[in-house]
Coordinates of C-alpha atoms and ligand atoms in Angstrom, one line a residue:
M1 CA -24.2 -41.7 -78.3
N2 CA -25.8 -40.2 -81.3
A3 CA -26.4 -40.7 -85.1
E4 CA -28.6 -39.3 -87.6
K5 CA -30.6 -40.4 -90.7
P6 CA -28.7 -40.7 -93.9
L7 CA -28.3 -37.2 -95.8
S8 CA -29.9 -37.0 -99.1
V9 CA -27.1 -34.9 -100.5
V10 CA -23.9 -34.1 -98.8
K11 CA -21.5 -31.5 -100.5
S12 CA -17.8 -31.2 -99.9
S13 CA -14.4 -31.7 -101.2
V14 CA -13.8 -35.1 -102.6
L15 CA -11.4 -36.4 -105.0
A16 CA -11.2 -39.6 -106.8
L17 CA -8.3 -41.9 -107.9
A18 CA -7.9 -44.7 -110.3
M19 CA -7.0 -48.1 -109.3
L20 CA -4.5 -49.5 -111.8
A21 CA -2.7 -48.1 -114.6
T22 CA -4.7 -50.2 -116.9
A23 CA -8.0 -49.4 -115.3
P24 CA -10.6 -47.3 -117.2
V25 CA -10.6 -43.8 -116.1
F26 CA -14.1 -42.4 -115.5
A27 CA -13.3 -38.9 -114.6
A28 CA -10.5 -36.2 -113.9
V29 CA -10.6 -34.2 -110.6
T30 CA -8.0 -31.5 -110.1
I31 CA -6.7 -30.7 -106.5
D32 CA -4.7 -27.3 -106.0
I33 CA -2.8 -27.0 -103.0
D34 CA -0.8 -23.8 -101.9
P35 CA 1.9 -24.5 -99.3
A36 CA 2.6 -20.9 -98.9
K37 CA -0.8 -20.6 -97.1
P38 CA -0.5 -22.9 -94.2
G39 CA -3.5 -23.7 -91.9
A40 CA -3.7 -24.9 -88.3
V41 CA -1.5 -27.5 -86.8
I42 CA -3.3 -30.7 -86.7
N43 CA -2.9 -31.8 -83.1
K44 CA -1.7 -35.4 -82.7
N45 CA -4.3 -36.0 -80.3
V46 CA -6.8 -35.9 -83.1
Y47 CA -5.5 -39.5 -83.6
G48 CA -6.1 -40.7 -79.9
Q49 CA -7.8 -43.7 -78.8
F50 CA -10.4 -44.9 -76.3
A51 CA -9.9 -48.1 -74.2
E52 CA -13.0 -48.8 -72.0
H53 CA -13.5 -51.5 -69.4
L54 CA -16.3 -53.1 -71.8
G55 CA -16.7 -56.5 -73.2
T56 CA -13.1 -57.8 -74.0
G57 CA -11.8 -54.5 -74.8
V58 CA -9.2 -54.5 -72.0
Y59 CA -9.4 -58.0 -70.7
E60 CA -8.3 -60.6 -73.2
G61 CA -8.1 -57.9 -75.8
M62 CA -5.1 -56.2 -74.2
W63 CA -4.5 -57.4 -70.8
V64 CA -4.0 -61.2 -70.3
G65 CA -2.1 -61.3 -67.0
P66 CA 1.3 -61.8 -66.2
K67 CA 0.9 -65.7 -65.9
S68 CA -0.9 -66.0 -69.1
N69 CA 0.5 -68.4 -72.0
I70 CA 0.1 -65.6 -74.4
P71 CA 3.3 -63.7 -74.5
N72 CA 3.0 -60.4 -72.4
T73 CA 4.8 -58.0 -70.6
R74 CA 3.6 -57.4 -67.2
G75 CA 0.2 -58.8 -68.3
W76 CA -0.1 -56.5 -71.4
R77 CA -0.1 -58.6 -74.7
N78 CA 2.9 -58.3 -76.6
D79 CA 1.4 -58.7 -80.0
V80 CA -1.4 -56.0 -79.4
V81 CA 1.0 -53.5 -77.7
G82 CA 3.5 -54.1 -80.7
A83 CA 0.9 -53.4 -83.2
L84 CA -0.4 -50.3 -81.2
K85 CA 3.1 -49.0 -81.4
E86 CA 3.2 -48.7 -84.9
L87 CA 0.1 -46.2 -84.9
H88 CA 2.2 -43.8 -82.7
V89 CA -0.9 -43.8 -80.5
P90 CA -0.7 -40.2 -79.1
L91 CA -3.3 -40.4 -76.3
V92 CA -5.4 -43.2 -74.6
R93 CA -8.7 -42.2 -72.9
W94 CA -9.6 -44.7 -70.1
P95 CA -11.3 -46.4 -68.1
G96 CA -14.7 -45.3 -69.9
G97 CA -17.1 -44.2 -71.1
C98 CA -20.0 -45.2 -69.2
F99 CA -17.7 -47.4 -67.1
A100 CA -16.0 -44.3 -65.7
D101 CA -19.2 -43.5 -64.0
V102 CA -19.2 -46.9 -62.1
Y103 CA -15.4 -46.9 -61.4
H104 CA -13.9 -46.5 -58.0
W105 CA -10.1 -46.2 -58.5
R106 CA -9.4 -47.8 -55.2
D107 CA -10.7 -51.2 -56.4
G108 CA -7.9 -51.0 -59.0
I109 CA -4.9 -50.5 -56.5
G110 CA -2.8 -52.9 -54.4
P111 CA -2.4 -56.7 -54.8
Q112 CA -4.3 -57.7 -58.1
D113 CA -5.7 -61.0 -56.8
K114 CA -7.5 -59.0 -53.8
R115 CA -9.1 -56.4 -56.0
P116 CA -12.9 -56.7 -56.2
S117 CA -14.7 -56.7 -59.5
N118 CA -17.6 -54.8 -60.9
V119 CA -19.8 -54.5 -63.9
H120 CA -20.2 -52.1 -66.6
S121 CA -23.4 -49.8 -66.3
N122 CA -24.7 -51.6 -69.5
G123 CA -24.8 -54.9 -67.4
S124 CA -22.1 -56.7 -69.7
V125 CA -18.9 -58.8 -68.8
E126 CA -17.5 -58.5 -65.0
Q127 CA -14.6 -56.3 -65.1
I128 CA -12.0 -57.9 -62.7
N129 CA -10.1 -54.7 -61.9
A130 CA -6.6 -56.4 -62.4
V131 CA -6.0 -53.3 -64.6
G132 CA -6.1 -50.3 -62.5
T133 CA -4.1 -47.0 -62.3
H134 CA -0.6 -48.4 -62.3
E135 CA -1.3 -51.1 -64.9
F136 CA -2.9 -48.4 -67.1
F137 CA 0.2 -46.0 -66.7
D138 CA 2.4 -49.1 -67.5
L139 CA 0.6 -49.4 -71.0
I140 CA 0.7 -45.7 -71.4
D141 CA 4.8 -45.9 -70.8
M142 CA 5.0 -48.8 -73.3
L143 CA 3.0 -46.8 -75.9
G144 CA 4.8 -43.5 -75.4
A145 CA 1.3 -42.1 -75.3
D146 CA -0.4 -39.4 -73.1
A147 CA -2.9 -40.3 -70.4
Y148 CA -6.7 -39.1 -70.6
V149 CA -8.1 -40.4 -67.4
N150 CA -11.9 -40.1 -67.1
G151 CA -13.3 -39.6 -63.5
N152 CA -16.5 -40.8 -61.8
V153 CA -19.2 -38.1 -61.4
G154 CA -22.2 -40.5 -61.6
T155 CA -21.6 -42.7 -58.6
G156 CA -18.5 -41.2 -57.2
S157 CA -18.0 -38.2 -54.9
V158 CA -15.8 -35.0 -54.9
Q159 CA -13.7 -36.5 -52.3
E160 CA -13.0 -39.8 -54.2
M161 CA -12.0 -38.0 -57.3
S162 CA -9.9 -35.3 -55.5
D163 CA -8.0 -38.3 -53.9
W164 CA -7.6 -40.2 -57.1
V165 CA -6.1 -37.0 -58.7
E166 CA -3.9 -36.6 -55.7
Y167 CA -2.9 -40.2 -55.7
M168 CA -1.6 -39.9 -59.4
T169 CA 0.0 -36.4 -59.5
S170 CA 1.2 -35.5 -56.1
E171 CA 4.9 -35.5 -55.1
S172 CA 6.2 -37.1 -52.2
G173 CA 5.0 -35.7 -48.7
S174 CA 1.3 -36.8 -48.9
P175 CA -0.4 -39.9 -47.6
L176 CA -1.7 -40.6 -51.0
A177 CA 1.8 -40.2 -52.3
R178 CA 2.8 -42.6 -49.9
L179 CA 0.2 -45.0 -50.6
R180 CA 1.5 -44.8 -54.3
A181 CA 4.8 -45.5 -53.3
Q182 CA 3.9 -48.6 -51.3
N183 CA 1.9 -49.8 -54.3
G184 CA 5.3 -49.4 -56.3
R185 CA 5.5 -46.0 -57.8
E186 CA 7.6 -43.4 -56.0
K187 CA 7.3 -40.7 -59.0
P188 CA 3.8 -39.3 -59.7
F189 CA 2.3 -40.4 -62.8
K190 CA 1.7 -37.7 -65.7
V191 CA -2.0 -37.2 -66.3
A192 CA -2.1 -35.2 -69.5
Y193 CA -6.0 -34.8 -69.3
F194 CA -8.8 -35.4 -67.0
G195 CA -12.3 -36.0 -67.7
I196 CA -15.0 -34.8 -65.2
G197 CA -17.5 -37.6 -65.7
N198 CA -19.0 -39.1 -69.0
E199 CA -22.5 -38.6 -70.7
L200 CA -24.0 -36.9 -68.0
W201 CA -27.0 -36.5 -70.0
G202 CA -27.4 -40.2 -70.0
C203 CA -25.4 -43.1 -68.3
G204 CA -23.7 -40.7 -66.4
G205 CA -26.6 -39.5 -64.2
N206 CA -29.4 -38.3 -66.5
M207 CA -28.7 -34.5 -65.8
K208 CA -29.3 -31.3 -67.2
P209 CA -26.4 -29.0 -68.4
D210 CA -26.8 -26.5 -65.7
Y211 CA -26.9 -29.0 -63.0
Y212 CA -23.6 -30.6 -64.3
A213 CA -22.0 -27.2 -64.7
N214 CA -22.4 -26.5 -61.1
L215 CA -21.2 -30.0 -60.1
Y216 CA -18.2 -29.9 -62.6
S217 CA -17.1 -26.6 -60.7
N218 CA -17.4 -28.4 -57.3
Y219 CA -15.5 -31.3 -58.5
E220 CA -12.9 -29.2 -60.3
A221 CA -12.3 -27.2 -57.2
F222 CA -10.9 -30.0 -55.4
L223 CA -8.8 -31.5 -58.2
R224 CA -5.4 -30.5 -56.6
A225 CA -2.2 -31.2 -58.4
P226 CA 1.1 -29.5 -58.5
A227 CA 0.8 -26.6 -60.9
Q228 CA 3.3 -27.9 -63.3
S229 CA 1.6 -31.1 -63.7
R230 CA -2.0 -30.3 -63.1
P231 CA -4.0 -32.3 -65.7
K232 CA -6.0 -30.2 -68.4
M233 CA -9.5 -30.6 -67.4
I234 CA -12.3 -31.7 -69.8
A235 CA -15.9 -31.3 -69.2
S236 CA -18.3 -34.0 -70.5
G237 CA -20.8 -32.3 -73.0
G238 CA -23.6 -33.2 -75.2
S239 CA -24.4 -35.8 -77.7
G240 CA -24.5 -35.2 -81.6
F241 CA -26.0 -32.1 -83.0
D242 CA -27.5 -30.6 -79.7
T243 CA -25.3 -27.7 -78.8
T244 CA -27.3 -26.8 -75.5
W245 CA -24.5 -28.5 -73.5
T246 CA -21.7 -26.7 -75.3
D247 CA -23.3 -23.3 -74.9
V248 CA -24.0 -23.6 -71.2
L249 CA -20.8 -25.3 -70.4
S250 CA -18.7 -23.0 -72.4
K251 CA -20.4 -20.0 -70.5
E252 CA -20.2 -21.2 -67.1
L253 CA -16.9 -23.1 -67.1
K254 CA -14.6 -20.4 -68.6
G255 CA -11.2 -20.7 -67.2
R256 CA -11.9 -23.9 -65.7
T257 CA -11.9 -26.2 -68.7
I258 CA -9.6 -26.7 -71.8
G259 CA -12.4 -28.7 -73.7
I260 CA -15.9 -29.7 -73.8
S261 CA -16.5 -33.4 -75.1
V262 CA -19.2 -34.2 -78.0
H263 CA -19.8 -37.8 -78.9
Q264 CA -21.0 -38.8 -82.2
Y265 CA -21.4 -42.3 -83.7
T266 CA -22.2 -43.4 -87.3
I267 CA -24.8 -45.8 -88.0
A268 CA -25.8 -47.3 -91.4
G269 CA -29.5 -47.6 -90.8
A270 CA -32.0 -45.1 -89.9
T271 CA -32.6 -45.8 -86.2
W272 CA -30.6 -47.3 -83.2
E273 CA -32.8 -50.2 -83.4
D274 CA -31.7 -51.1 -87.0
K275 CA -28.1 -49.6 -87.0
G276 CA -27.0 -52.1 -89.9
A277 CA -24.7 -54.9 -90.1
A278 CA -20.8 -54.7 -90.0
L279 CA -20.6 -57.2 -92.7
G280 CA -22.6 -58.7 -95.8
F281 CA -24.4 -55.5 -96.3
K282 CA -25.8 -54.0 -99.5
E283 CA -24.6 -51.0 -101.5
G284 CA -27.4 -48.9 -100.0
E285 CA -25.7 -49.2 -96.5
W286 CA -22.1 -48.5 -98.0
I287 CA -23.4 -45.1 -99.2
S288 CA -25.7 -44.6 -96.1
I289 CA -22.7 -44.8 -93.7
L290 CA -20.5 -42.7 -95.5
A291 CA -23.4 -40.0 -96.0
N292 CA -24.0 -40.2 -92.4
T293 CA -20.4 -39.9 -91.1
L294 CA -19.9 -36.8 -93.4
K295 CA -22.3 -35.1 -91.1
M296 CA -19.4 -34.8 -88.8
D297 CA -18.6 -31.6 -90.8
Q298 CA -21.8 -30.0 -90.1
L299 CA -21.8 -31.1 -86.6
I300 CA -18.5 -29.5 -85.8
K301 CA -19.7 -26.4 -87.5
D302 CA -22.7 -26.0 -85.4
H303 CA -20.6 -26.4 -82.1
V304 CA -18.0 -24.2 -83.3
A305 CA -20.7 -21.5 -84.1
V306 CA -21.7 -21.8 -80.6
L307 CA -18.0 -21.6 -79.2
D308 CA -17.1 -18.7 -81.4
K309 CA -19.8 -16.8 -79.7
T310 CA -19.3 -17.8 -76.2
D311 CA -15.4 -18.4 -76.4
P312 CA -14.1 -15.9 -79.0
E313 CA -10.6 -16.1 -77.3
K314 CA -10.7 -19.8 -78.6
K315 CA -9.5 -21.2 -75.1
I316 CA -12.0 -24.1 -75.3
G317 CA -11.5 -26.9 -77.6
M318 CA -14.2 -29.3 -79.0
M319 CA -13.0 -32.9 -77.7
I320 CA -14.9 -35.7 -80.1
D321 CA -13.8 -38.4 -77.4
E322 CA -16.2 -40.9 -78.8
W323 CA -16.8 -41.5 -82.5
G324 CA -16.9 -44.3 -84.9
T325 CA -19.2 -47.0 -86.4
W326 CA -21.7 -48.9 -84.4
Y327 CA -23.5 -52.0 -86.0
D328 CA -26.2 -54.2 -84.8
D329 CA -24.9 -56.9 -82.4
A330 CA -24.6 -59.9 -85.1
D331 CA -24.3 -62.8 -82.5
K332 CA -26.6 -61.0 -79.6
G333 CA -23.6 -60.6 -77.2
A334 CA -22.4 -64.1 -77.5
R335 CA -18.8 -63.0 -78.3
S336 CA -18.7 -60.1 -76.1
A337 CA -20.5 -56.9 -75.6
L338 CA -20.0 -54.3 -78.5
F339 CA -17.6 -56.5 -80.5
Q340 CA -18.1 -55.8 -84.0
Q341 CA -16.1 -56.9 -87.2
N342 CA -14.6 -53.9 -89.4
S343 CA -14.2 -53.7 -93.1
L344 CA -13.0 -51.6 -95.8
R345 CA -16.0 -49.5 -95.2
D346 CA -14.9 -48.7 -91.8
A347 CA -11.6 -47.6 -93.2
L348 CA -13.2 -45.0 -95.3
V349 CA -15.4 -43.9 -92.4
A350 CA -12.1 -43.1 -90.4
A351 CA -10.4 -41.5 -93.3
L352 CA -13.6 -39.2 -94.1
N353 CA -13.5 -38.0 -90.4
F354 CA -9.7 -37.5 -90.5
H355 CA -10.1 -35.0 -93.2
I356 CA -13.1 -33.2 -91.3
F357 CA -11.0 -33.2 -88.2
H358 CA -7.9 -31.7 -90.3
E359 CA -10.2 -29.0 -91.5
H360 CA -11.3 -28.1 -88.2
A361 CA -7.7 -28.4 -86.7
E362 CA -8.1 -24.9 -85.1
R363 CA -11.0 -26.0 -82.8
V364 CA -10.7 -29.8 -82.5
P365 CA -7.5 -30.5 -80.8
L366 CA -8.5 -34.1 -79.5
T367 CA -10.5 -37.1 -80.6
T368 CA -10.6 -40.6 -79.3
I369 CA -12.0 -43.3 -81.7
A370 CA -14.4 -45.8 -79.9
Q371 CA -12.6 -48.1 -79.3
M372 CA -8.9 -49.4 -79.4
V373 CA -9.5 -53.3 -79.2
N374 CA -12.5 -55.5 -79.5
V375 CA -15.0 -52.8 -78.9
L376 CA -17.0 -51.0 -81.7
Q377 CA -14.7 -49.5 -84.4
A378 CA -11.6 -51.3 -83.3
M379 CA -8.0 -51.1 -84.5
I380 CA -7.4 -54.7 -83.4
L381 CA -9.5 -57.8 -82.9
T382 CA -8.6 -60.8 -80.8
D383 CA -9.6 -64.2 -80.0
K384 CA -7.7 -65.8 -77.3
E385 CA -4.2 -66.0 -78.6
K386 CA -5.2 -64.9 -82.1
M387 CA -5.0 -61.2 -83.1
V388 CA -6.1 -59.5 -86.4
L389 CA -5.5 -55.9 -87.7
T390 CA -8.6 -54.2 -89.1
P391 CA -8.9 -52.0 -92.0
T392 CA -9.6 -49.0 -89.5
Y393 CA -6.0 -50.0 -88.2
Y394 CA -4.3 -49.4 -91.4
A395 CA -6.3 -46.2 -91.9
F396 CA -4.7 -44.9 -88.7
Q397 CA -1.3 -46.1 -89.7
M398 CA -1.4 -44.6 -93.2
Y399 CA -2.3 -41.4 -91.5
V400 CA 0.6 -41.1 -88.9
P401 CA 2.4 -38.4 -91.0
F402 CA -0.7 -36.1 -90.2
Q403 CA 0.0 -36.2 -86.4
D404 CA 1.4 -32.7 -85.5
A405 CA 1.6 -31.8 -89.2
T406 CA 0.5 -28.4 -90.5
S407 CA -2.6 -28.6 -92.6
L408 CA -2.6 -26.9 -96.0
P409 CA -6.0 -25.8 -97.4
L410 CA -6.7 -27.4 -100.9
A411 CA -9.3 -26.7 -103.5
I412 CA -10.9 -29.5 -105.3
K413 CA -12.2 -28.7 -108.9
D414 CA -14.5 -30.8 -111.0
N415 CA -15.2 -33.4 -108.3
T416 CA -17.0 -36.5 -109.1
R417 CA -20.3 -37.5 -107.3
Y418 CA -21.3 -40.7 -106.1
T419 CA -25.0 -41.4 -106.2
L420 CA -27.1 -44.4 -105.3
G421 CA -30.8 -43.8 -105.3
E422 CA -31.8 -40.7 -103.4
V423 CA -28.5 -40.0 -101.9
T424 CA -25.4 -38.4 -103.4
I425 CA -21.9 -37.9 -101.7
P426 CA -18.8 -36.3 -103.2
G427 CA -16.7 -38.6 -105.1
V428 CA -13.3 -37.5 -103.7
S429 CA -12.3 -36.4 -100.3
A430 CA -8.9 -35.0 -99.8
S431 CA -6.7 -33.5 -97.4
A432 CA -3.0 -32.1 -97.4
A433 CA -0.6 -31.3 -94.6
R434 CA 3.1 -30.6 -94.2
A435 CA 4.5 -33.0 -91.9
K436 CA 7.0 -32.8 -89.3
D437 CA 9.4 -34.8 -91.6
G438 CA 9.2 -31.7 -93.9
K439 CA 7.1 -33.7 -96.7
L440 CA 3.9 -32.7 -98.2
Y441 CA 1.4 -35.3 -97.7
L442 CA -1.8 -35.9 -99.7
A443 CA -4.6 -37.9 -98.4
L444 CA -7.4 -39.1 -100.8
V445 CA -10.5 -41.0 -100.5
N446 CA -12.6 -42.4 -103.3
T447 CA -16.1 -43.0 -101.9
D448 CA -17.6 -44.6 -105.2
P449 CA -17.6 -48.4 -105.1
H450 CA -17.5 -48.8 -108.7
K451 CA -15.3 -46.1 -110.5
P452 CA -11.8 -45.3 -110.1
V453 CA -10.9 -41.7 -110.7
D454 CA -7.8 -39.6 -112.1
V455 CA -6.7 -36.8 -109.8
A456 CA -4.4 -34.1 -111.2
V457 CA -2.3 -32.5 -108.4
N458 CA -1.0 -29.1 -108.5
V459 CA 1.1 -27.6 -106.0
A460 CA 1.6 -23.8 -106.3
G461 CA 5.3 -22.8 -106.7
T462 CA 6.6 -26.2 -107.6
K463 CA 6.4 -28.9 -110.3
V464 CA 5.7 -32.2 -108.5
K465 CA 7.7 -34.9 -109.8
G466 CA 5.6 -37.7 -108.3
A467 CA 3.9 -39.5 -105.4
V468 CA 5.0 -42.4 -103.4
G469 CA 2.8 -44.0 -100.5
R470 CA 0.1 -46.6 -99.9
V471 CA -3.4 -47.4 -100.8
L472 CA -6.0 -49.6 -99.2
T473 CA -8.8 -50.9 -101.2
A474 CA -10.2 -54.5 -102.0
A475 CA -12.5 -56.2 -104.5
A476 CA -15.4 -56.3 -101.9
M477 CA -17.3 -53.4 -100.1
D478 CA -16.9 -55.5 -96.8
A479 CA -13.5 -56.8 -97.3
H480 CA -12.2 -57.6 -93.9
N481 CA -9.7 -59.6 -91.8
S482 CA -10.7 -62.6 -89.9
F483 CA -9.0 -65.2 -87.4
Q484 CA -9.1 -67.5 -90.5
N485 CA -7.9 -65.0 -93.1
P486 CA -6.0 -62.4 -91.1
Q487 CA -4.2 -60.9 -94.2
A488 CA -7.3 -60.6 -96.5
I489 CA -7.1 -56.7 -96.8
K490 CA -4.1 -54.4 -96.2
P491 CA -2.4 -51.4 -97.9
A492 CA -0.4 -52.0 -101.1
A493 CA 2.4 -49.8 -102.2
F494 CA 1.5 -47.0 -104.6
S495 CA 3.6 -44.6 -106.7
A496 CA 3.0 -42.2 -109.7
R497 CA 5.4 -40.2 -111.6
A498 CA 4.6 -37.0 -113.2
A499 CA 4.5 -36.8 -117.1
G500 CA 5.1 -33.7 -119.0
G501 CA 5.3 -31.6 -115.9
K502 CA 1.9 -32.9 -114.7
L503 CA 1.2 -35.3 -111.8
S504 CA -2.0 -37.4 -112.1
I505 CA -2.9 -39.9 -109.4
N506 CA -5.1 -42.7 -110.5
V507 CA -7.2 -43.7 -107.4
P508 CA -9.1 -46.9 -107.1
A509 CA -12.8 -47.4 -106.6
K510 CA -13.4 -47.5 -102.8
A511 CA -10.1 -46.8 -101.6
V512 CA -8.1 -44.6 -99.1
M513 CA -4.8 -43.4 -100.3
V514 CA -2.0 -41.4 -98.4
V515 CA 1.1 -40.3 -100.4
A516 CA 4.2 -38.0 -100.0
L517 CA 4.5 -35.7 -102.9
K518 CA 8.0 -35.5 -104.5
E519 CA 8.7 -31.6 -104.7
Ligands
LIG1 O1 -18.4 -46.7 -76.3 C1 -19.3 -47.3 -75.8 C2 -20.3 -46.3 -75.1 O2 -20.9 -45.4 -75.8 C3 -19.7 -45.6 -74.0 O3 -19.5 -46.4 -72.6 C4 -20.5 -44.4 -73.6 O4 -19.9 -43.3 -73.3 C5 -21.2 -44.4 -75.0 O5 -22.6 -44.2 -74.9

């Protein structure tokens, strides 16, 4: 985990939109897109998710068991799985997090009622292990996602991890393949990515990077899998702006890892003791969290600068496999560990990060937001049989066309600036890409909670006729969906037509917008 104090000034590309046709226009921003100069492909795994056995993130949030009155498929909630399918979730990281380093995979196979339970290393809610390897892959299959399984270095052993990888990936003809078949799965599972430990600098064992580099080599050497289905191995790296782990691991693990993870959380306050509230915050915490989250750009640049020296062949990716907002615990753990509400502000945080990830698509092939359900910046919140979709859910849904799209560099001219007190951030942030459906998509964020903005859009070589898509905004900065009012905030249809050969998009204050341009 990591977060920094608010920036006083953040520069970048930001764009603005104006809310309604009748709303007063406060500024005009111009965006120039040149489709003839495509950038890198935005790997769909940038839109990955993280599901940890923590609080009610898995149990209740997603898994209720086959005997539950809540409609389910082999134990997985139908409402939650149905909603997640709409996000085209490309990748799920599981079972932790810090939980990965206390997880023993053999506790999660065989008859569900005979499995021992265990407790997360943060001491929170008991985890019953009804969800183990087979159940996880059942979810993965239902979602049509890839699996990113995270192994246990902290309290495990080389033998235990080696056995798990063999259990999941080996063809028939080995004792572990036979055990898997006895447990109901003849064919191997497809493990796309395998993480060797988590936060080894902290909950994973308080290690130094050199020590972990040696351990990694030892573990990785015994992770045997058929060549054609060997998972891509990910090393667990450092936290936030500290590039030491990236430096050491990228030198020491050349050829043995396809990526080094970095974790970066966003808080609104100045310290971890005072992270700020999820709801009911003042404008100071609106701008501070947006300013803080924009630091992701510099953070990636810092790590990439190291990688560019140690790995000029660009074989090692930066895997940001934990990111998102983290607030003070409003009910002191009464609801469940790290359960937090999620407002329009979180949707803007997500969208600003998407734009940063798109810009660094070449070195950032994978990120997993923390977390999928009921934990931290979640897509979905549940309370027994009730479910609500969060503003962050809608941000992920609106950005689906960016999965595997080709990024298109853009220039923002005359951007607005949003200032409060000592803090100034760009008014408009934008990202463009040519999607797999052939359409040119433009995403816009207006960070200013008061002023809508007009954005003139120019696409080189063509006269854009219009734009059609969706916009997410609300009257209140902390607009959110609750179990009592689950439809309080959701995206609205948006369209704009060019006039006199020029397209101008009116973006509301505090909004996220994604449109397809009519070329
Ligand atoms: O996402 C919650 C926790 O944050 C994870 O378990 C850990 O990796 C990080 O510190």
